[in-house]
């Protein structure tokens, strides 16, 4: 077993998480008791929100000392309970092997998630005969994999009756390895498809049926198509508030089919018409079979009209921005990165404006290529996640798109990356601000900027060099491509590219929080308006 | 959708493991669900506890509560007894003043409600009553508020009528 000694327990969980997201295999983490566990909690919660399979083994004080406020004691099972799929405290060595088996089984099946196993010190030194069970059965846990045939039949009828259909898919497609079934079904139907932030890559972004990401910073065409569709096919997505906007105006004309392995995801935020509980590839395969066997066809005339409408929305080019030859536009860095890596790199990101630009301008054509903290929105995630992805795929280019705010939360891991030779390209979109918060202060708080400007940033070039890596500072638009090419040519080096970008650039398009999907603001075109009162609550 | 808040009596077979109860309680506080009463005890099967809780919510909330409870690994089976013919019972112990005129009045009311006087002093009665939550509420309303010294309620529990039985 290869162990990687990280420099901080939060990084351990993010790295294991990045490994799991890139490879599809569960990540494993080992931390000590007390502060080891509390440091890991952020990473555990990150994995939990995005349903990432992970097993965390934590040390605990000896059994007789539990509850005595012993040195480095914390109630690990209690403190992690709200952010794990399940957890265990093993007090008896003879139960250890079975518990570890259960932990991996629970973490990787059904809707995946992190599982913590807390092991007291005396149990770690106790002896027992080793029996690792081949199979495990839990009477209270038996996720539904196959969809209900009757529901699938009803769903197919509704899907084919659509005049203005829309396919909306999320991270569940990637977690369940359902991408090829999704592509087959989507192309069989000829319907438009959008992916959530977590679902990018499940359907090739460069395909003409893909209308871009949806939601708060999604494309105009995807959000308009959502708003106007008459049948919505939701697959492995959870109707998150950043997707739906104002909930009572979400897809007002649509009847909704929802496929998800977790029954509690269905009708949680939005009432659906045809729920199907099951694993995405199984359910989609069944749908494809019904359509093929019965030679069913969508309404091609209605569909052609619908595509004409979507193409009109598309023609607005909602992702266009005004480029500059004096100051580096962050969007152009991501676009150039896409060109230089030929769209093939594994991209991780941190959280903020750069994350949205990465999602918008790097077109992901395959699942597990895009790794970000979508649910919890954890700054500091990107760098250790990139390291984890590099461990999973040492021969692939891995880039971490980050910002000057996020990267400073995890720079100690540059040492780990040196020690284990995991060369990653760090794309720092440095605008000197916590940019997303600055953007909201500009739009919604009358430009009263506060606590978002960094008056003291480190010299990132020297920082990279201090850890034995290559550092580059790029200030001119004309130098962007050359710097990226030079960085990626250094296959076995971690290169920190510090791009000094436009400080005032904003992420567009944008649906202000609490707005509905047809109330988008576009760059250059719209004056920012104050959001509804109920939207302000979400800010 | 029915948006009226309704009372639901949910009965759960729970793994008899350390922390199982707090997983259920934690779920209610973390997701902001109401919990009116909760009672838990071992069953004839030593690996299982039976937990019964009373909650309020509209149709959508109660549907989510049931789904989220089912998602807990320690929840083996559950039944919403409000959706089926069921008996609900709760135990209440009430200590009341019982001197002067009150003494006969208290005894008479306890008899009407099918209660038993378990303990008698010069000036107090301790009365035991079982029934549905609303019957116990009615008793408390029927007696003089000033006369109540202490009220202890077990929380509601229940079982489905007929041949239907909840087991692992």
mmCIF file with all atom_site columns, C-alpha atoms in Angstrom, chain A residues 20 38 40 57 83 104 107 159 176 183 188 261 298-299 310 376 403 410 418 422 475 529:
data_model
loop_
_atom_site.group_PDB
_atom_site.id
_atom_site.type_symbol
_atom_site.label_atom_id
_atom_site.label_alt_id
_atom_site.label_comp_id
_atom_site.label_asym_id
_atom_site.label_entity_id
_atom_site.label_seq_id
_atom_site.pdbx_PDB_ins_code
_atom_site.Cartn_x
_atom_site.Cartn_y
_atom_site.Cartn_z
_atom_site.occupancy
_atom_site.B_iso_or_equiv
_atom_site.pdbx_formal_charge
_atom_site.auth_seq_id
_atom_site.auth_comp_id
_atom_site.auth_asym_id
_atom_site.auth_atom_id
_atom_site.pdbx_PDB_model_num
ATOM 1  C CA . UNK A 1 20  ? -11.714 9.285  -6.401  1.00 0.00 ? 20  UNK A CA 1
ATOM 2  C CA . UNK A 1 38  ? -11.260 18.198 12.946  1.00 0.00 ? 38  UNK A CA 1
ATOM 3  C CA . UNK A 1 40  ? -10.269 16.540 7.973   1.00 0.00 ? 40  UNK A CA 1
ATOM 4  C CA . UNK A 1 57  ? -9.745  5.935  9.083   1.00 0.00 ? 57  UNK A CA 1
ATOM 5  C CA . UNK A 1 83  ? -21.279 15.024 6.940   1.00 0.00 ? 83  UNK A CA 1
ATOM 6  C CA . UNK A 1 104 ? -15.964 0.462  1.569   1.00 0.00 ? 104 UNK A CA 1
ATOM 7  C CA . UNK A 1 107 ? -18.978 4.335  0.491   1.00 0.00 ? 107 UNK A CA 1
ATOM 8  C CA . UNK A 1 159 ? -40.332 12.010 -23.294 1.00 0.00 ? 159 UNK A CA 1
ATOM 9  C CA . UNK A 1 176 ? -22.596 5.955  -11.868 1.00 0.00 ? 176 UNK A CA 1
ATOM 10 C CA . UNK A 1 183 ? -24.752 10.005 -25.034 1.00 0.00 ? 183 UNK A CA 1
ATOM 11 C CA . UNK A 1 188 ? -31.084 8.774  -30.345 1.00 0.00 ? 188 UNK A CA 1
ATOM 12 C CA . UNK A 1 261 ? -30.518 6.530  -7.228  1.00 0.00 ? 261 UNK A CA 1
ATOM 13 C CA . UNK A 1 298 ? -39.774 11.918 -31.384 1.00 0.00 ? 298 UNK A CA 1
ATOM 14 C CA . UNK A 1 299 ? -41.923 14.614 -33.020 1.00 0.00 ? 299 UNK A CA 1
ATOM 15 C CA . UNK A 1 310 ? -32.583 27.466 -29.297 1.00 0.00 ? 310 UNK A CA 1
ATOM 16 C CA . UNK A 1 376 ? -19.838 22.737 -0.453  1.00 0.00 ? 376 UNK A CA 1
ATOM 17 C CA . UNK A 1 403 ? -7.301  32.209 -7.755  1.00 0.00 ? 403 UNK A CA 1
ATOM 18 C CA . UNK A 1 410 ? -3.386  25.081 0.624   1.00 0.00 ? 410 UNK A CA 1
ATOM 19 C CA . UNK A 1 418 ? 7.748   17.896 -4.534  1.00 0.00 ? 418 UNK A CA 1
ATOM 20 C CA . UNK A 1 422 ? 3.314   14.807 -8.865  1.00 0.00 ? 422 UNK A CA 1
ATOM 21 C CA . UNK A 1 475 ? 1.396   40.194 -16.943 1.00 0.00 ? 475 UNK A CA 1
ATOM 22 C CA . UNK A 1 529 ? -30.497 45.355 -11.088 1.00 0.00 ? 529 UNK A CA 1
#
